[in-house]
C-alpha cells in the first residue's frame, strides 16, 4: 500500500527565503511556475530568449538565462525535456550550482540511469505530476488536486523529503495526494507503459485492422469502428468513471462474454515472456544505453519506424476520413 501525503503533511514554509528557479517554461514549467508563485513563493524562470521566454515575461516573471538562474536560485525545478537535460546540465547548470542547492526533477529517468553527474553537497529530489501541464494549472485554479510521485535520491541537507513535500503542495498536488515513490519506480512505470502497454495496444489495433481488411472488410469502415467513432474514448472514460472492470457492464452480454472468455488467448505466454524481457532491459539500464546511442547517431531507427507507420494502410484510411475524425473529435471534446 502506498503512503500518500496530503496538504496537512506538507509545509510550504520549508521554502521560505529560498529562491525557486524554474528551468524551462513549457508544459510543466509554465504550470508549475504559476502555481508556485500563487502559493506565495519567489520564482525565477530560466529560458533562452524565444517564444517561451516571451510567454514567461508576459506572465510577469523575471526571465534569465539558464546559467544565471542556476547561480541565483536555491531550488531548481528541472522542467526541460529529459533528452536535453544531460547536455544542458553540463553546459549551463552544473558549473553554477552552489553547495546546499536543491535539484527537483519531474521525472526519474536521468537520475536513476545516472545520465547527469552531480555534486554530493546538494539535495536531489523528485516531484513528478501524473498530469499534463495544462491540467496542473487548471486544477490548481479550481482549488483541486492531482496525483504526483515524490522521491529522494540524495539528502545532503537532511531536509530533502520535507522540501519535496513542500514543492508538491506549492504546485497543488497534495490537495489530492503525493505518493511516496522513488526515481527508480517513476522511471520504471513510465518506461514500461511506453514500451509494453501502449505499443501492445497500438499493435493489437493494427492487427485488428489488418486482419479484417485481409478478410475483405472495407478499410474505412474498420478504421471508423477501431477509433474514429470515438467509442475507444468512451471506453477509456468509463474505465475512470465506472471502474476498470465495471465498465464492461456498459457493454452487451455478448461483448462481456467475448471479452472475458478470449482475453487470455490474446496474451499467450510468449507475450508475457516478452513483457518480462522489456522490463529487464529497462531495469538493467540496457534501454537507456540503447536510447542514448540512438540519439547520438541522429535517431536513424526512430525515423525509419516513423516511416513504417506513416505508410500503413490505417494511416491512409485515417487521411481519407479526416473530416469525420474532426467531427467526432469535436463531439467528444465538447462532452
Ligand atoms: P517541454 O517539452 O514542454 O519543455 C519545453 C521547455 O524546455 C521550453 O522552455 C524549452 O525552451 C525548453 N527546452 C527544450 N529544449 C531545450 C534545450 N536544448 N535547452 C534548453 N531548454 C530547452 O517539457 P515538459 O514540460 O513536457 O517536460 C518537462 C519535464 O517534466 C520532463 O522531465 C518530463 O518528463 C516531466 N513531465 C512532463 C509531463 C507532461 O505532461 N509533459 C508530465 C509529468 C512530468 P526552448 O525550446 O525555448 O529552449
Coordinates of C-alpha atoms and ligand atoms in Angstrom, one line a residue:
X1 CA 0.0 0.0 0.0
X2 CA 1.4 3.4 -1.0
X3 CA 2.0 6.1 1.5
X4 CA 0.0 9.2 0.4
X5 CA 0.7 12.7 1.7
X6 CA -1.9 15.5 1.7
X7 CA -1.9 19.2 2.4
X8 CA -1.7 18.7 6.1
X9 CA 1.6 16.7 5.8
X10 CA 3.4 19.3 3.8
X11 CA 4.7 22.8 4.8
X12 CA 5.4 25.4 2.2
X13 CA 7.3 27.4 4.8
X14 CA 10.2 25.0 4.3
X15 CA 10.8 27.0 1.1
X16 CA 10.7 30.5 2.8
X17 CA 13.7 32.6 2.0
X18 CA 14.7 30.2 -0.9
X19 CA 14.5 31.4 -4.5
X20 CA 12.9 29.0 -6.8
X21 CA 14.3 28.7 -10.3
X22 CA 12.1 27.1 -12.9
X23 CA 14.3 25.8 -15.8
X24 CA 12.1 25.6 -18.9
X25 CA 8.7 27.2 -19.5
X26 CA 6.9 24.5 -21.5
X27 CA 4.1 22.2 -20.5
X28 CA 5.1 21.6 -16.9
X29 CA 7.3 24.7 -16.5
X30 CA 4.6 27.3 -17.0
X31 CA 2.0 25.5 -14.9
X32 CA 4.4 24.8 -12.0
X33 CA 5.9 28.3 -12.1
X34 CA 2.4 30.0 -12.0
X35 CA 1.2 27.6 -9.2
X36 CA 4.3 28.2 -7.1
X37 CA 4.0 31.9 -7.4
X38 CA 0.3 31.8 -6.5
X39 CA 1.4 29.8 -3.5
X40 CA 3.5 32.7 -2.3
X41 CA 6.9 31.7 -3.5
X42 CA 9.7 33.7 -5.1
X43 CA 10.0 32.3 -8.6
X44 CA 12.5 33.0 -11.4
X45 CA 12.3 31.5 -14.9
X46 CA 15.4 30.3 -16.8
X47 CA 15.0 30.0 -20.6
X48 CA 16.7 31.1 -23.8
X49 CA 15.3 34.2 -25.5
X50 CA 12.5 32.8 -27.6
X51 CA 8.7 32.4 -27.5
X52 CA 8.7 30.5 -24.2
X53 CA 10.7 33.4 -22.6
X54 CA 8.2 35.9 -24.1
X55 CA 5.3 34.0 -22.6
X56 CA 7.1 33.9 -19.2
X57 CA 7.7 37.6 -19.3
X58 CA 4.1 38.4 -20.3
X59 CA 3.1 36.2 -17.3
X60 CA 5.1 38.6 -15.2
X61 CA 8.1 36.5 -14.3
X62 CA 11.8 37.6 -14.2
X63 CA 13.3 35.6 -17.0
X64 CA 17.1 35.0 -17.2
X65 CA 19.4 32.6 -18.9
X66 CA 19.5 29.1 -17.5
X67 CA 23.0 29.6 -16.2
X68 CA 22.0 32.8 -14.4
X69 CA 19.1 31.1 -12.8
X70 CA 21.3 28.2 -11.7
X71 CA 23.5 30.7 -10.0
X72 CA 20.8 32.8 -8.4
X73 CA 18.2 30.3 -7.3
X74 CA 18.5 27.9 -4.4
X75 CA 15.9 25.3 -5.5
X76 CA 15.9 24.4 -9.2
X77 CA 12.9 22.7 -10.8
X78 CA 14.2 21.0 -13.9
X79 CA 11.4 21.2 -16.4
X80 CA 13.0 20.8 -19.8
X81 CA 12.7 17.6 -21.8
X82 CA 14.6 14.6 -20.4
X83 CA 16.6 14.1 -23.6
X84 CA 18.2 17.5 -23.4
X85 CA 18.9 17.6 -19.7
X86 CA 22.4 16.0 -19.7
X87 CA 23.8 18.5 -22.2
X88 CA 22.1 21.5 -20.5
X89 CA 23.4 20.4 -17.1
X90 CA 27.0 20.0 -18.4
X91 CA 27.0 23.4 -20.1
X92 CA 24.6 25.7 -18.1
X93 CA 23.7 24.2 -14.7
X94 CA 26.3 22.1 -13.0
X95 CA 29.1 24.7 -13.2
X96 CA 26.9 27.2 -11.5
X97 CA 25.4 25.1 -8.7
X98 CA 26.0 26.2 -5.1
X99 CA 26.5 23.8 -2.2
X100 CA 23.2 23.3 -0.5
X101 CA 21.2 23.8 -3.6
X102 CA 18.2 21.6 -4.3
X103 CA 17.5 20.0 -7.6
X104 CA 14.0 18.9 -8.2
X105 CA 13.2 16.7 -11.2
X106 CA 9.7 15.9 -12.6
X107 CA 10.9 12.5 -14.0
X108 CA 13.1 9.7 -12.6
X109 CA 14.9 8.9 -15.9
X110 CA 18.2 10.9 -15.8
X111 CA 18.9 10.4 -12.2
X112 CA 18.0 6.7 -11.9
X113 CA 20.0 5.9 -15.1
X114 CA 22.9 8.2 -13.9
X115 CA 22.9 10.4 -17.0
X116 CA 23.8 13.5 -15.1
X117 CA 26.9 13.6 -12.7
X118 CA 26.1 15.8 -9.7
X119 CA 28.0 17.0 -6.6
X120 CA 27.3 15.3 -3.2
X121 CA 26.6 18.6 -1.4
X122 CA 23.2 19.1 -2.9
X123 CA 19.7 17.6 -2.4
X124 CA 18.3 15.7 -5.4
X125 CA 14.6 15.2 -5.2
X126 CA 11.7 14.3 -7.5
X127 CA 8.2 15.7 -7.7
X128 CA 6.6 14.1 -10.7
X129 CA 3.0 15.1 -11.5
X130 CA 0.8 12.4 -13.1
X131 CA -0.9 15.1 -15.1
X132 CA -0.3 17.1 -18.2
X133 CA 0.9 20.7 -17.6
X134 CA -2.2 22.5 -18.7
X135 CA -4.3 20.5 -16.2
X136 CA -1.7 21.1 -13.5
X137 CA -2.6 24.8 -13.8
X138 CA -6.3 24.4 -14.4
X139 CA -6.8 22.1 -11.4
X140 CA -4.8 24.4 -9.2
X141 CA -7.0 27.4 -10.3
X142 CA -10.1 25.3 -9.4
X143 CA -8.6 24.5 -6.0
X144 CA -8.5 20.9 -7.0
X145 CA -5.5 18.5 -6.9
X146 CA -3.9 15.8 -9.0
X147 CA -1.6 12.9 -8.1
X148 CA 2.1 13.2 -8.1
X149 CA 5.0 10.9 -7.1
X150 CA 7.8 12.1 -4.8
X151 CA 11.2 10.7 -4.2
X152 CA 14.6 11.5 -2.8
X153 CA 17.9 10.4 -4.4
X154 CA 20.3 12.5 -2.4
X155 CA 19.6 14.1 1.0
X156 CA 22.7 16.2 1.8
X157 CA 20.7 18.7 4.0
X158 CA 18.6 16.2 5.9
X159 CA 15.6 18.1 4.7
X160 CA 15.1 16.7 1.2
X161 CA 11.9 14.9 1.9
X162 CA 10.3 17.9 3.5
X163 CA 11.3 20.0 0.5
X164 CA 9.8 17.6 -2.0
X165 CA 6.5 17.7 0.0
X166 CA 6.6 21.5 0.1
X167 CA 7.0 21.7 -3.7
X168 CA 4.2 19.1 -4.1
X169 CA 2.0 21.3 -2.0
X170 CA 3.0 24.5 -3.7
X171 CA 2.2 23.2 -7.1
X172 CA -1.2 21.9 -5.9
X173 CA -0.6 18.2 -5.9
X174 CA -1.1 17.4 -2.2
X175 CA -4.7 18.6 -2.4
X176 CA -5.2 15.2 -4.0
X177 CA -2.1 13.3 -2.9
X178 CA 1.6 12.9 -3.2
X179 CA 2.6 9.2 -3.4
X180 CA 5.9 8.2 -1.7
X181 CA 7.9 6.7 -4.6
X182 CA 11.4 6.8 -6.0
X183 CA 13.4 7.8 -9.1
X184 CA 13.6 4.1 -10.0
X185 CA 9.9 3.4 -9.6
X186 CA 8.9 6.5 -11.6
X187 CA 11.3 5.7 -14.4
X188 CA 10.2 2.1 -14.5
X189 CA 6.5 2.6 -14.5
X190 CA 6.8 5.3 -17.2
X191 CA 9.1 3.4 -19.5
X192 CA 7.1 0.1 -19.1
X193 CA 3.9 1.8 -20.1
X194 CA 5.7 3.3 -23.1
X195 CA 7.4 0.1 -24.1
X196 CA 4.9 -2.6 -23.1
X197 CA 1.4 -1.3 -22.5
X198 CA 0.9 1.4 -25.3
X199 CA 2.8 -0.5 -28.0
X200 CA 0.8 -3.7 -27.3
X201 CA -2.4 -1.7 -27.5
X202 CA -1.2 0.0 -30.7
X203 CA 0.0 -3.2 -32.3
X204 CA -3.3 -5.0 -31.4
X205 CA -5.3 -2.2 -33.0
X206 CA -3.1 -2.5 -36.2
X207 CA -3.7 -6.3 -36.1
X208 CA -7.5 -5.8 -35.8
X209 CA -7.4 -3.5 -38.9
X210 CA -5.0 -5.7 -40.9
X211 CA -6.9 -9.0 -40.3
X212 CA -10.4 -7.5 -41.1
X213 CA -9.1 -5.8 -44.2
X214 CA -7.4 -9.0 -45.3
X215 CA -10.7 -10.8 -44.9
X216 CA -12.5 -8.3 -47.2
X217 CA -13.8 -5.6 -44.9
X218 CA -13.7 -2.0 -46.0
X219 CA -10.7 -0.2 -44.5
X220 CA -12.6 3.0 -43.9
X221 CA -15.4 1.1 -42.0
X222 CA -12.8 -0.8 -40.0
X223 CA -10.9 2.4 -39.1
X224 CA -14.2 4.0 -38.1
X225 CA -15.0 1.0 -35.9
X226 CA -11.5 1.0 -34.5
X227 CA -11.1 4.5 -33.3
X228 CA -12.7 7.1 -35.5
X229 CA -16.2 6.6 -34.0
X230 CA -14.9 7.7 -30.6
X231 CA -16.0 4.5 -28.9
X232 CA -12.4 4.0 -27.8
X233 CA -12.5 7.2 -25.9
X234 CA -15.8 6.4 -24.2
X235 CA -14.4 3.0 -23.0
X236 CA -11.3 4.8 -21.6
X237 CA -13.6 7.4 -20.0
X238 CA -15.8 4.7 -18.5
X239 CA -12.7 2.9 -17.0
X240 CA -12.3 6.0 -14.9
X241 CA -16.0 6.9 -14.2
X242 CA -17.2 3.3 -13.6
X243 CA -14.1 1.3 -12.9
X244 CA -11.6 -0.8 -14.9
X245 CA -13.8 -3.9 -14.9
X246 CA -17.1 -2.5 -14.0
X247 CA -17.3 -0.6 -17.3
X248 CA -17.7 -4.0 -19.0
X249 CA -21.3 -3.8 -17.7
X250 CA -22.0 -1.0 -20.2
X251 CA -21.4 -3.5 -23.0
X252 CA -23.9 -6.2 -24.2
X253 CA -23.7 -9.7 -22.6
X254 CA -22.3 -11.0 -25.9
X255 CA -19.5 -8.4 -25.7
X256 CA -18.8 -9.2 -22.0
X257 CA -18.7 -12.9 -22.7
X258 CA -16.4 -12.4 -25.7
X259 CA -14.0 -10.1 -23.9
X260 CA -13.7 -12.1 -20.7
X261 CA -13.5 -15.5 -22.4
X262 CA -10.9 -14.6 -25.1
X263 CA -8.6 -12.2 -23.2
X264 CA -6.1 -14.8 -22.1
X265 CA -5.8 -16.2 -25.6
X266 CA -4.7 -12.7 -26.8
X267 CA -1.8 -12.6 -24.3
X268 CA -0.1 -16.0 -24.7
X269 CA 3.0 -17.0 -22.6
X270 CA 5.3 -15.7 -25.4
X271 CA 3.9 -12.2 -24.8
X272 CA 4.2 -12.5 -21.1
X273 CA 7.8 -13.5 -21.5
X274 CA 8.5 -10.5 -23.8
X275 CA 6.9 -8.2 -21.2
X276 CA 9.5 -9.5 -18.7
X277 CA 12.3 -9.1 -21.2
X278 CA 11.3 -5.5 -21.9
X279 CA 11.1 -4.8 -18.1
X280 CA 14.6 -6.4 -17.6
X281 CA 16.0 -4.1 -20.3
X282 CA 14.5 -1.1 -18.6
X283 CA 15.7 -2.0 -15.1
X284 CA 19.2 -3.0 -16.1
X285 CA 19.8 0.3 -18.0
X286 CA 20.2 -1.6 -21.3
X287 CA 17.3 0.5 -22.8
X288 CA 18.8 3.8 -21.5
X289 CA 22.1 2.8 -23.2
X290 CA 20.4 1.9 -26.5
X291 CA 18.4 5.2 -26.5
X292 CA 21.5 7.3 -25.7
X293 CA 23.3 5.7 -28.7
X294 CA 20.3 6.2 -30.9
X295 CA 20.2 9.9 -30.1
X296 CA 24.0 10.3 -30.6
X297 CA 23.6 8.7 -34.1
X298 CA 20.9 11.2 -35.1
X299 CA 17.8 9.0 -34.5
X300 CA 18.0 6.7 -37.6
X301 CA 15.9 3.9 -36.1
X302 CA 13.2 6.3 -34.8
X303 CA 13.0 7.9 -38.3
X304 CA 12.6 4.5 -40.0
X305 CA 10.0 3.4 -37.6
X306 CA 8.0 6.6 -38.2
X307 CA 8.2 6.0 -42.0
X308 CA 6.8 2.5 -41.5
X309 CA 3.7 3.6 -39.6
X310 CA 3.0 6.5 -41.9
X311 CA 2.9 4.1 -44.8
X312 CA 0.5 1.7 -43.0
X313 CA -3.0 1.4 -44.7
X314 CA -4.6 2.5 -41.4
X315 CA -2.9 5.9 -41.8
X316 CA -4.3 6.1 -45.4
X317 CA -7.8 5.3 -44.2
X318 CA -7.5 7.9 -41.5
X319 CA -6.4 10.5 -44.0
X320 CA -9.5 9.7 -46.2
X321 CA -11.7 10.1 -43.1
X322 CA -10.2 13.3 -41.8
X323 CA -13.5 15.3 -41.9
X324 CA -15.2 12.5 -39.9
X325 CA -12.3 12.5 -37.4
X326 CA -12.7 16.2 -36.8
X327 CA -16.4 16.0 -36.3
X328 CA -16.1 13.1 -33.8
X329 CA -13.2 14.7 -32.0
X330 CA -15.2 17.9 -31.6
X331 CA -18.3 16.0 -30.3
X332 CA -16.2 14.2 -27.7
X333 CA -14.2 17.2 -26.6
X334 CA -17.5 19.1 -26.1
X335 CA -18.9 16.5 -23.8
Ligands
LIG1 P1 8.5 20.7 -22.7 O1 8.9 19.9 -23.9 O2 7.2 21.3 -22.6 O3 9.7 21.7 -22.4 C1 9.8 22.8 -23.1 C2 10.8 23.7 -22.4 O4 12.1 23.1 -22.4 C3 10.9 25.1 -23.0 O5 11.1 26.0 -22.0 C4 12.1 24.9 -23.9 O6 12.7 26.1 -24.1 C5 13.0 24.0 -23.0 N1 14.0 23.4 -23.8 C6 13.8 22.5 -24.8 N2 15.0 22.1 -25.4 C7 15.9 22.8 -24.7 C8 17.3 22.8 -24.8 N3 18.0 22.0 -25.6 N4 18.0 23.6 -23.9 C9 17.3 24.4 -23.0 N5 16.0 24.4 -22.9 C10 15.3 23.6 -23.7 O7 8.8 19.7 -21.4 P2 7.7 19.0 -20.5 O8 7.1 20.1 -19.6 O9 6.8 18.1 -21.2 O10 8.6 18.1 -19.6 C11 9.5 18.7 -18.6 C12 9.7 17.6 -17.5 O11 8.5 17.3 -16.9 C13 10.3 16.4 -18.1 O12 11.2 15.8 -17.1 C14 9.1 15.4 -18.2 O13 9.5 14.1 -18.1 C15 8.3 15.9 -17.0 N6 6.9 15.6 -17.0 C16 6.2 16.0 -18.1 C17 4.8 15.8 -18.1 C18 4.0 16.3 -19.3 O14 2.7 16.3 -19.1 N7 4.5 16.8 -20.4 C19 4.1 15.1 -17.0 C20 5.0 14.8 -15.9 C21 6.3 15.0 -15.9 P3 13.4 26.5 -25.5 O15 13.0 25.5 -26.5 O16 12.9 27.8 -25.7 O17 14.9 26.5 -25.2

